[in-house]
Tab-separated table of N, CA and C in Angstrom:
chain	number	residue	atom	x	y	z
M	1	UNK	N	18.584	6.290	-9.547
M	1	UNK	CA	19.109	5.861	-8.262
M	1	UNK	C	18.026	5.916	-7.186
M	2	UNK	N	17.542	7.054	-7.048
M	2	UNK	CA	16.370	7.241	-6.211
M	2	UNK	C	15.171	6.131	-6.173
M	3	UNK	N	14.802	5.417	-7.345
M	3	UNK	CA	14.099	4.664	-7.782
M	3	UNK	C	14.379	3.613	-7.522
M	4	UNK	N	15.694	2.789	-7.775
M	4	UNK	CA	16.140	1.741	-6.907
M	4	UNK	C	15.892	1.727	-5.623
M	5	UNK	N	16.595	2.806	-4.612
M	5	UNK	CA	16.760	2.676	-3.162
M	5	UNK	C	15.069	2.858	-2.833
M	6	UNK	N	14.264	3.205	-3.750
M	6	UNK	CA	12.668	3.539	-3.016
M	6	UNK	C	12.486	1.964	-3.639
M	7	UNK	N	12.734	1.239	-4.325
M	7	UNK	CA	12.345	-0.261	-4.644
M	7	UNK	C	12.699	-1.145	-3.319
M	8	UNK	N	13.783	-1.034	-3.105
M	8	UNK	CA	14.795	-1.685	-2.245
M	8	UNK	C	13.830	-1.379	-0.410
M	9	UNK	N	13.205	-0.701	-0.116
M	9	UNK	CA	13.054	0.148	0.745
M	9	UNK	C	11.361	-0.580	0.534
M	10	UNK	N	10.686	-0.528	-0.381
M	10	UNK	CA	9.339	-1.099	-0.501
M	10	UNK	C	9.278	-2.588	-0.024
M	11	UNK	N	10.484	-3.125	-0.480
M	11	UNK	CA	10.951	-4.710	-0.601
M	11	UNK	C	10.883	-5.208	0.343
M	12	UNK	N	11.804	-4.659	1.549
M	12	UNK	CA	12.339	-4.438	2.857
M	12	UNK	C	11.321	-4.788	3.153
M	13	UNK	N	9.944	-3.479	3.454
M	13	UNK	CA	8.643	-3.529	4.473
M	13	UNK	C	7.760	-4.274	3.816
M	14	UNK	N	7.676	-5.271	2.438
M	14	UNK	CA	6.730	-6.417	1.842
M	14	UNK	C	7.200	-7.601	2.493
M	15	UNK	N	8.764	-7.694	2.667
M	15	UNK	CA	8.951	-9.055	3.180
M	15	UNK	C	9.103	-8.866	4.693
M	16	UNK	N	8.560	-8.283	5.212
M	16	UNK	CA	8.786	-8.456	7.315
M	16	UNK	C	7.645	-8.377	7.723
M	17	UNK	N	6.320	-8.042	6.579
M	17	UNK	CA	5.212	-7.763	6.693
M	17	UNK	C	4.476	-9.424	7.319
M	18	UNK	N	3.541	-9.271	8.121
M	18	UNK	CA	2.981	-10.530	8.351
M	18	UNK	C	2.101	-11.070	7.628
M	19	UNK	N	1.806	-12.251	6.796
M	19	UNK	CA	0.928	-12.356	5.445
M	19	UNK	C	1.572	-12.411	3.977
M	20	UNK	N	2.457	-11.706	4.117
M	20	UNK	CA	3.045	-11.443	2.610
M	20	UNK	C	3.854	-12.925	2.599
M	21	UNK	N	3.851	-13.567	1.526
M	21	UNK	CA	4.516	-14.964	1.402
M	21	UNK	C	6.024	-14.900	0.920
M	22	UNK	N	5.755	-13.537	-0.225
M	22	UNK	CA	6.944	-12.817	-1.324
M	22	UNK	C	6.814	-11.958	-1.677
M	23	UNK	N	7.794	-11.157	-2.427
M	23	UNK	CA	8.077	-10.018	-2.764
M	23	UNK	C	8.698	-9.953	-3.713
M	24	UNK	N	8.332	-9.410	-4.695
M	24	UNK	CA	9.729	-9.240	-5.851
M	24	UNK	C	9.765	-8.152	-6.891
M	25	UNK	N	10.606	-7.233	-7.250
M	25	UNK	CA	10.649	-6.533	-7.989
M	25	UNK	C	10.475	-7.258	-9.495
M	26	UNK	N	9.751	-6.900	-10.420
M	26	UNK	CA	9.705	-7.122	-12.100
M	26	UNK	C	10.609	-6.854	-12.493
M	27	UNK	N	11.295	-7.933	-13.676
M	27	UNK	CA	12.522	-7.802	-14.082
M	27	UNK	C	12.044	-6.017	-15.447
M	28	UNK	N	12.800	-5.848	-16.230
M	28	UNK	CA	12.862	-4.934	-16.790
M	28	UNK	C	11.934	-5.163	-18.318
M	29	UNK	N	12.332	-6.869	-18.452
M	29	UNK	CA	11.261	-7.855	-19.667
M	29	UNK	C	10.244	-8.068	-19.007
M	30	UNK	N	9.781	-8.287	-17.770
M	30	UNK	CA	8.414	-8.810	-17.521
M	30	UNK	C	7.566	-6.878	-17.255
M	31	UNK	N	8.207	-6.159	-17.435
M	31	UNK	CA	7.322	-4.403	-17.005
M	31	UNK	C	6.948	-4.355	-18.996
M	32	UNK	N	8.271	-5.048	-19.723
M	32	UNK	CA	8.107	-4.586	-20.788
M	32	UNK	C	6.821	-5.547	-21.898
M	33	UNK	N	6.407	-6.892	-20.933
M	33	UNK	CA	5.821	-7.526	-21.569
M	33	UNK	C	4.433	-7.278	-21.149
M	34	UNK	N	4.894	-6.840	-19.716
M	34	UNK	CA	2.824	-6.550	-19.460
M	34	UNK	C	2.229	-5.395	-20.342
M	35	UNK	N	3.237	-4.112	-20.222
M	35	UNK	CA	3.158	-2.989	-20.852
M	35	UNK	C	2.522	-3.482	-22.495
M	36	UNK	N	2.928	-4.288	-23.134
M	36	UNK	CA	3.178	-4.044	-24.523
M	36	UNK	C	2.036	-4.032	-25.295
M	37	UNK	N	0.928	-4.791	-24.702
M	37	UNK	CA	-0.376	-4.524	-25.920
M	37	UNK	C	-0.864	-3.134	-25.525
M	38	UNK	N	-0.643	-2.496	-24.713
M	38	UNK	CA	-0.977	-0.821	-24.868
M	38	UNK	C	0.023	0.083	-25.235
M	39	UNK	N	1.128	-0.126	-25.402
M	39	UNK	CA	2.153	0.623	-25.747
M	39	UNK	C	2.908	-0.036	-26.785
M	40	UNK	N	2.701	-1.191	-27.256
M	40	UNK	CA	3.346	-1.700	-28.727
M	40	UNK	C	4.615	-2.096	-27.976
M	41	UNK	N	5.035	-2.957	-29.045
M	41	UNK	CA	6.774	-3.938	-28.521
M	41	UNK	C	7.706	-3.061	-28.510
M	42	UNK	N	7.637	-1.697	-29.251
M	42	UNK	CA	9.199	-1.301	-29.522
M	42	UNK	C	9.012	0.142	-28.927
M	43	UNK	N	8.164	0.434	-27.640
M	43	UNK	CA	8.703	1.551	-26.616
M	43	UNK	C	9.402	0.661	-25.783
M	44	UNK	N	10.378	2.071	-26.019
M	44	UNK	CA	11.181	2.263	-24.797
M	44	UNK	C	10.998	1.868	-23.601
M	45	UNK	N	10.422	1.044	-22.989
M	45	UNK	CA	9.490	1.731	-21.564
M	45	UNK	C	10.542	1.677	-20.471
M	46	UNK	N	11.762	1.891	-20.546
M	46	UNK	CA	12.858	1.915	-19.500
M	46	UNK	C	13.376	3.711	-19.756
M	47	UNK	N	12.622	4.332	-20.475
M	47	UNK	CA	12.389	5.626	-20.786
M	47	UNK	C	11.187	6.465	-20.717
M	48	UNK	N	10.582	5.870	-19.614
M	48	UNK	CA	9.362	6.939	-19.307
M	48	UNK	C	9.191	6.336	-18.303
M	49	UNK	N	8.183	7.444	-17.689
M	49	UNK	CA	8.045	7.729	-16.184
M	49	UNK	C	7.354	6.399	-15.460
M	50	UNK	N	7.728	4.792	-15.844
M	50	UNK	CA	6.651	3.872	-15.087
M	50	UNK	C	7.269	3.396	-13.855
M	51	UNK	N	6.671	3.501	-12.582
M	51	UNK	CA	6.881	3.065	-11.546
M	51	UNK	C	7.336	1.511	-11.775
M	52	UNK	N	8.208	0.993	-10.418
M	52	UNK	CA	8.623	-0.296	-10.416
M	52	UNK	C	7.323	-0.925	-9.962
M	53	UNK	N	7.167	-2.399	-10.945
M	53	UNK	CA	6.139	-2.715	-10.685
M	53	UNK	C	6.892	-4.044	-9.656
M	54	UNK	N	6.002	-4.083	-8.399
M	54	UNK	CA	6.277	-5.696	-7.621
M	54	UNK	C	5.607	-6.626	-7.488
M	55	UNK	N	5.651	-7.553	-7.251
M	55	UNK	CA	4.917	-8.759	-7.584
M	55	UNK	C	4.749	-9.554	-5.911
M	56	UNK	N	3.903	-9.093	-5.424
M	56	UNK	CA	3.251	-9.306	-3.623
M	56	UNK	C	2.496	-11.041	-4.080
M	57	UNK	N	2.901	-12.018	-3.592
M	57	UNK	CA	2.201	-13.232	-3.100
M	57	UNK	C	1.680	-12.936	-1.742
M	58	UNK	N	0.498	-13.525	-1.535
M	58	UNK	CA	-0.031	-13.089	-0.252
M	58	UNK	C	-0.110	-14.973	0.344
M	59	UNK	N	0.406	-14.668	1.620
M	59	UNK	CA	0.140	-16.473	2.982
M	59	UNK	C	-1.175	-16.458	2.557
M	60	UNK	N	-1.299	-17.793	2.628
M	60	UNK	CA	-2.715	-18.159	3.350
M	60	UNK	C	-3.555	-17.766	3.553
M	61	UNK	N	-3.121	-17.163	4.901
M	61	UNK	CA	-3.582	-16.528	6.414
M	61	UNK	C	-4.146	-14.860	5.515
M	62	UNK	N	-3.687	-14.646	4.590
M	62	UNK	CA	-3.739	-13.578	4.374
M	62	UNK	C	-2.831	-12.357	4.700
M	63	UNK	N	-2.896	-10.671	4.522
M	63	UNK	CA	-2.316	-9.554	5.150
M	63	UNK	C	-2.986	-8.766	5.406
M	64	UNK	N	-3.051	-7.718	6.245
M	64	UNK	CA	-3.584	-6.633	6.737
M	64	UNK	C	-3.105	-5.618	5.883
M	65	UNK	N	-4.221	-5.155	4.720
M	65	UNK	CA	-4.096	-4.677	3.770
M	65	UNK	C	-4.316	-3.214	4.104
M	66	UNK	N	-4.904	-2.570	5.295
M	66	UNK	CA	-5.378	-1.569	5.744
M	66	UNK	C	-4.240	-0.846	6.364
M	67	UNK	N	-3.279	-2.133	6.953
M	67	UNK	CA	-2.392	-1.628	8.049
M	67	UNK	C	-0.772	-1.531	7.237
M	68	UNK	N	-1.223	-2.362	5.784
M	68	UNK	CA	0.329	-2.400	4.683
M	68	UNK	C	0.351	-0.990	4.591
């Protein structure tokens, strides 16, 4: 739960940010497909400790990466 509302809460301050184009949380198959040539196809990985990974498009214009 905690992990959601800290996703939800990251999301929030990626998309109001000036620069950021998008924001998106990784579905649960795309954490499990980046993961897999170091951890093999058949972990768990919705069972160990991996942070939500997000997926930041950056404008143009760029973001103030100092001030994110």
């Amino acid at each position: 739960m905690a992990l959601a509302s800290q996703t939800q809460a990251a999301l929030r301050v990626l998309r109001t940010t000036q620069g950021v184009a998008s924001a998106r949380a990784l579905t649960q198959a795309e954490q499990q497909a980046l993961l897999e040539p170091w951890l093999g196809p058949d972990v768990p990985v919705d069972t160990l400790p991996v942070p939500q990974l997000i997926e930041v498009i950056e404008a143009p214009e760029g973001y103030d990466v100092a001030g994110l």
